[in-house]
XYZ file of C-alpha atoms in Angstrom:
377
model
C -17.760 11.500 18.419
C -18.268 10.850 22.082
C -15.996 8.707 24.175
C -17.660 5.332 24.613
C -18.623 3.827 27.960
C -16.479 1.187 29.615
C -16.565 -2.018 27.579
C -14.579 -5.169 26.942
C -13.040 -5.900 23.546
C -10.866 -8.649 22.117
C -7.502 -7.643 20.646
C -7.310 -8.662 16.979
C -3.578 -9.388 17.139
C -3.304 -11.519 20.282
C -6.901 -12.427 21.338
C -6.411 -10.731 24.695
C -9.615 -9.527 26.389
C -9.154 -5.872 27.296
C -11.363 -3.677 29.464
C -11.651 -0.303 27.734
C -12.308 2.750 29.898
C -14.006 5.876 28.587
C -11.393 7.833 26.643
C -10.743 11.540 26.664
C -9.864 13.462 23.479
C -6.403 12.590 22.090
C -6.232 9.447 24.195
C -5.802 5.980 22.730
C -6.174 2.516 24.207
C -3.393 -0.036 23.745
C -3.523 -3.767 24.319
C -1.456 -4.403 27.484
C -0.149 -7.672 26.052
C 0.930 -6.843 22.481
C 0.674 -3.036 22.306
C -1.876 -3.013 19.462
C -3.867 0.242 19.210
C -7.409 -0.876 20.045
C -9.047 2.511 19.582
C -8.391 6.222 19.865
C -10.576 9.179 20.713
C -10.274 12.147 18.371
C -12.570 15.106 18.815
C -15.097 15.386 15.956
C -13.375 12.504 14.162
C -16.407 11.567 12.042
C -16.822 15.157 10.853
C -13.125 15.366 9.981
C -13.258 11.975 8.285
C -16.215 13.102 6.166
C -14.563 16.391 5.197
C -11.323 14.728 4.097
C -13.092 11.823 2.350
C -15.305 14.121 0.270
C -12.341 16.393 -0.514
C -10.255 13.386 -1.550
C -13.004 12.149 -3.864
C -13.306 15.581 -5.508
C -9.531 15.834 -6.004
C -9.465 12.307 -7.458
C -12.185 13.225 -9.957
C -10.294 16.407 -10.914
C -7.077 14.451 -11.508
C -8.645 12.365 -14.290
C -9.465 14.706 -17.249
C -6.376 16.947 -17.417
C -2.715 16.528 -18.322
C -0.689 14.768 -15.634
C 2.892 15.063 -16.911
C 4.613 16.438 -19.999
C 8.006 15.450 -21.443
C 10.035 17.077 -24.230
C 13.436 16.157 -25.659
C 15.205 16.795 -28.984
C 12.284 18.862 -30.226
C 9.737 16.125 -29.564
C 6.999 16.311 -26.953
C 4.866 13.779 -25.133
C 2.204 14.295 -22.482
C 0.044 11.860 -20.548
C -2.945 11.830 -18.272
C -3.537 9.166 -15.652
C -5.866 7.215 -17.958
C -3.911 7.772 -21.189
C -0.753 6.587 -19.436
C -2.476 3.280 -18.757
C -3.355 2.986 -22.458
C 0.358 3.028 -23.315
C 0.948 0.025 -21.029
C -1.921 -1.823 -22.701
C -0.504 -1.037 -26.165
C 2.841 -2.502 -25.048
C 1.022 -5.750 -24.087
C 1.448 -5.138 -20.367
C -2.227 -5.265 -19.472
C -1.388 -6.753 -16.056
C 0.645 -3.684 -15.034
C -2.072 -1.358 -16.327
C -4.724 -3.188 -14.291
C -2.598 -3.162 -11.129
C -1.885 0.554 -11.479
C -5.509 1.459 -12.234
C -6.769 -0.559 -9.278
C -4.211 0.659 -6.752
C -4.239 4.388 -7.570
C -7.815 5.037 -8.747
C -10.458 2.321 -8.383
C -9.671 0.893 -4.934
C -9.115 4.307 -3.282
C -12.428 5.463 -4.795
C -14.238 2.405 -3.400
C -12.710 3.046 0.039
C -13.842 6.678 -0.013
C -17.372 5.873 -1.211
C -17.673 3.126 1.414
C -16.587 5.410 4.252
C -18.878 8.222 3.112
C -21.801 5.785 2.803
C -21.247 4.609 6.387
C -20.462 7.916 8.092
C -23.339 9.990 6.636
C -26.070 7.821 8.267
C -24.083 7.788 11.527
C -24.003 11.585 11.518
C -27.756 11.671 10.829
C -28.435 9.101 13.586
C -29.901 6.682 11.068
C -29.398 2.973 10.534
C -26.487 2.162 8.231
C -27.517 -0.324 5.508
C -25.054 -3.166 4.917
C -22.721 -1.544 7.448
C -20.642 -4.597 8.355
C -20.152 -5.727 4.755
C -19.225 -2.218 3.689
C -16.687 -1.742 6.486
C -15.231 -5.221 5.923
C -14.681 -4.271 2.272
C -13.209 -0.868 3.157
C -10.646 -2.297 5.577
C -9.752 -5.107 3.180
C -8.979 -2.560 0.438
C -7.127 0.118 2.433
C -3.729 -1.701 2.261
C -4.089 -1.970 -1.523
C -4.824 1.730 -2.010
C -1.385 3.072 -2.918
C -1.835 6.701 -3.908
C 1.057 7.928 -1.761
C 3.388 5.220 -3.090
C 2.452 6.102 -6.675
C 3.206 9.766 -5.973
C 6.658 8.861 -4.632
C 7.170 6.799 -7.789
C 6.263 9.848 -9.887
C 8.797 12.016 -8.049
C 11.516 9.371 -8.432
C 10.743 9.119 -12.160
C 10.957 12.886 -12.613
C 14.332 13.037 -10.906
C 15.619 10.157 -13.066
C 14.780 11.916 -16.355
C 15.147 15.574 -15.356
C 18.727 15.742 -16.671
C 17.804 14.518 -20.170
C 14.553 16.375 -20.853
C 12.226 19.178 -19.839
C 9.395 18.095 -17.545
C 6.087 19.893 -17.041
C 3.361 19.133 -14.507
C -0.270 19.451 -15.516
C -3.377 20.231 -13.472
C -3.976 16.535 -12.840
C -0.595 16.253 -11.115
C -1.476 18.905 -8.542
C -5.008 17.539 -8.135
C -3.552 14.096 -7.425
C -1.256 15.563 -4.774
C -4.351 17.056 -3.120
C -6.098 13.692 -3.382
C -3.142 11.873 -1.817
C -2.958 14.277 1.134
C -6.720 14.111 1.776
C -6.761 10.322 1.348
C -3.973 9.950 3.920
C -5.854 12.222 6.336
C -9.034 10.185 5.787
C -7.270 6.960 6.751
C -5.681 8.739 9.728
C -9.104 9.688 11.120
C -10.586 6.245 10.435
C -10.873 4.379 13.740
C -11.928 0.778 13.125
C -13.362 0.138 16.581
C -15.459 3.301 16.669
C -16.747 2.867 13.118
C -17.926 -0.698 13.667
C -19.452 0.177 17.032
C -21.285 3.234 15.696
C -22.441 1.624 12.439
C -23.323 -1.908 13.570
C -23.757 -1.416 17.348
C -21.304 -4.292 17.724
C -17.560 -4.657 18.191
C -15.591 -5.821 15.166
C -14.834 -9.527 15.544
C -11.965 -11.430 13.957
C -12.462 -14.596 11.960
C -12.060 -17.923 13.831
C -8.456 -18.984 14.355
C -7.343 -21.783 12.012
C -3.738 -22.659 12.788
C -2.987 -25.168 10.020
C -4.695 -23.112 7.318
C -2.794 -19.948 8.232
C 0.583 -21.702 8.324
C 0.080 -23.644 5.086
C -1.200 -20.675 3.096
C 1.614 -18.463 4.366
C 4.223 -21.043 3.329
C 2.648 -21.381 -0.123
C 2.689 -17.621 -0.694
C 6.247 -17.220 0.617
C 7.642 -20.056 -1.515
C 5.975 -18.633 -4.624
C 7.379 -15.185 -3.771
C 10.907 -16.599 -3.518
C 10.540 -18.308 -6.898
C 9.344 -15.072 -8.528
C 12.079 -13.015 -6.866
C 14.756 -14.816 -8.922
C 13.544 -13.670 -12.385
C 12.589 -10.311 -10.878
C 16.285 -9.654 -10.260
C 17.886 -11.500 -13.179
C 15.647 -10.307 -16.026
C 15.425 -6.702 -17.298
C 12.846 -4.588 -15.497
C 12.820 -2.111 -18.392
C 14.424 -1.549 -21.795
C 15.601 1.853 -23.010
C 15.843 2.473 -26.759
C 18.018 5.502 -27.448
C 18.814 6.472 -31.055
C 18.017 2.929 -32.192
C 20.181 1.159 -29.581
C 18.473 -1.070 -27.013
C 19.749 -0.965 -23.425
C 18.122 -3.414 -20.959
C 18.268 -2.606 -17.253
C 17.830 -4.884 -14.247
C 16.837 -3.635 -10.788
C 20.420 -3.659 -9.498
C 21.717 -2.320 -12.811
C 19.364 0.637 -12.540
C 20.489 1.297 -8.971
C 24.167 1.252 -10.009
C 23.458 3.576 -12.939
C 21.729 6.071 -10.653
C 24.603 5.867 -8.161
C 27.250 6.418 -10.852
C 25.313 9.409 -12.203
C 25.346 11.028 -8.753
C 21.664 10.498 -7.901
C 22.550 8.988 -4.536
C 19.238 9.591 -2.694
C 17.168 8.087 -5.536
C 19.569 5.137 -5.842
C 19.183 4.471 -2.115
C 15.381 4.727 -2.291
C 15.187 2.215 -5.165
C 17.754 -0.105 -3.543
C 15.938 -0.131 -0.204
C 12.456 -0.484 -1.734
C 13.378 -3.058 -4.388
C 16.094 -5.124 -2.699
C 16.282 -4.634 1.069
C 12.535 -4.509 1.777
C 11.495 -7.632 -0.208
C 14.369 -9.728 1.138
C 13.842 -8.458 4.684
C 10.122 -9.122 4.522
C 10.638 -12.655 3.206
C 13.206 -13.466 5.903
C 11.027 -12.093 8.716
C 7.852 -13.842 7.542
C 9.706 -17.146 7.082
C 11.051 -16.824 10.631
C 7.639 -15.928 12.065
C 5.844 -18.760 10.285
C 8.538 -21.223 11.358
C 8.268 -20.165 15.007
C 4.477 -20.566 15.177
C 4.633 -23.883 13.335
C 7.105 -25.191 15.912
C 5.243 -23.761 18.904
C 7.887 -21.265 20.019
C 6.818 -19.928 23.429
C 9.073 -16.903 23.862
C 9.993 -13.564 22.280
C 6.324 -12.702 21.808
C 6.826 -8.932 21.859
C 9.839 -9.164 19.554
C 7.964 -11.265 17.017
C 4.887 -9.027 16.951
C 7.175 -6.009 16.517
C 8.859 -7.493 13.463
C 5.508 -8.518 12.008
C 4.315 -4.914 12.239
C 7.517 -3.759 10.552
C 6.874 -6.065 7.577
C 3.224 -5.013 7.445
C 4.218 -1.336 7.301
C 7.068 -1.503 4.790
C 5.770 -4.206 2.447
C 3.643 -1.949 0.231
C 6.504 0.457 -0.459
C 8.275 -1.984 -2.762
C 5.653 -1.030 -5.355
C 7.636 2.199 -5.884
C 9.861 0.515 -8.479
C 6.860 -0.933 -10.332
C 5.249 2.506 -10.502
C 8.521 4.088 -11.664
C 8.669 1.669 -14.597
C 4.991 2.221 -15.440
C 5.373 6.017 -15.376
C 8.549 6.069 -17.484
C 7.017 3.697 -20.039
C 3.854 5.808 -20.243
C 5.747 9.085 -20.573
C 8.761 8.344 -22.749
C 7.516 7.187 -26.154
C 9.488 9.255 -28.694
C 10.081 6.623 -31.364
C 13.724 6.004 -32.333
C 14.870 9.085 -30.418
C 14.032 7.615 -27.019
C 11.550 4.975 -25.930
C 11.249 3.059 -22.676
C 9.569 -0.347 -22.628
C 8.710 -2.523 -19.614
C 10.713 -5.699 -19.099
C 9.515 -9.119 -17.898
C 11.012 -8.507 -14.449
C 8.410 -5.799 -13.816
C 5.626 -8.390 -13.763
C 7.669 -10.825 -11.662
C 8.576 -8.116 -9.153
C 4.976 -6.913 -8.965
C 4.007 -10.516 -8.210
C 6.586 -10.647 -5.405
C 5.163 -7.516 -3.779
C 1.559 -8.711 -4.039
C 2.301 -12.222 -2.772
C 4.376 -11.038 0.196
C 1.578 -8.647 1.148
C -0.887 -11.538 0.956
C 1.487 -13.687 3.031
C 1.579 -11.021 5.755
C -2.227 -10.854 5.711
C -2.587 -14.645 5.770
C -0.206 -15.000 8.715
C -2.378 -14.909 11.839
C -0.582 -12.978 14.580
C -2.777 -14.635 17.201
C -0.706 -17.795 16.663
C 2.215 -16.033 18.351
C 0.173 -15.965 21.559
C -1.912 -19.140 21.222
C -2.073 -21.384 24.295
C 0.241 -19.016 26.106
C -0.568 -17.271 29.348
C 2.126 -14.648 28.905
C 2.482 -11.470 30.866
C 3.183 -8.135 29.244
C 6.849 -8.232 28.261
């Protein structure tokens, strides 16, 4: 990819018009007002993107047909693949969790990869890209919902939680999925939005028109619903463990305390941060941001955009606890000896994560800077 000629672009996060110079390799252009990364120049980025995208797709395909994890305890064995694990959730009448997991770890990442490959191949061949804008719009809308790396962390947390009570084996699909996750992350790393739109459509990517009242109202609606769902998510059991015929329900905080008392301090901290600190912190920050733009606050622009980016980055990681429950339920089905079932809080908590992510997307960061002739702070 060649460095583009000097051009003027509009920052998507603050609507500032920025004059972009030609970039050298390893250089990136930042918005002087809000610090948003407008574009970056990586040598042979399209070739690298293609290589990682194709590799990721191959690894994803290889992770489907083989055993993913195996579990044995008290002479009984259970093994699952990625697809068969979803069947267990469906059999337990938790179709919603199965759909969310299938979409976020298989279907949506696959669509992202196919979309990028379909756009980059014609660019490399110097041909017109059919439906380029629609394809790229879809790709960038789905990237935040592609959660392969979060699922993999959930798998590792699950293995640590049950390693003391059973023997765990990893199948070929497990290692293939690790390869997929690494290649998928590298693909996203080499995906430059500005350069892709410019090369595929010969135009700069443009944001949708600013609608102040719509953004504020929708954000409030999503945040209020998230708060309502967060109450049952913490009060109701997130999973039920049946051990030798006895049923033991576990809430989010109860599970954290159990891990802490058993000496699994790092895992307890991960679950506590992802399931308690992150959702509460994200809700508080988004409520503050939406309140400030609704009341026309004309200061702390850099501070507010910083905290928005924090919520945008950390919000997805709360799905770790949802994936942990889904994995344990799929894996541990040994009848009266030991069985784990999902609790109603798992659906409520999943709803909290999804709605807070939607609230962050609905909140228009340009409102922080609207009608303000601010200088770079």
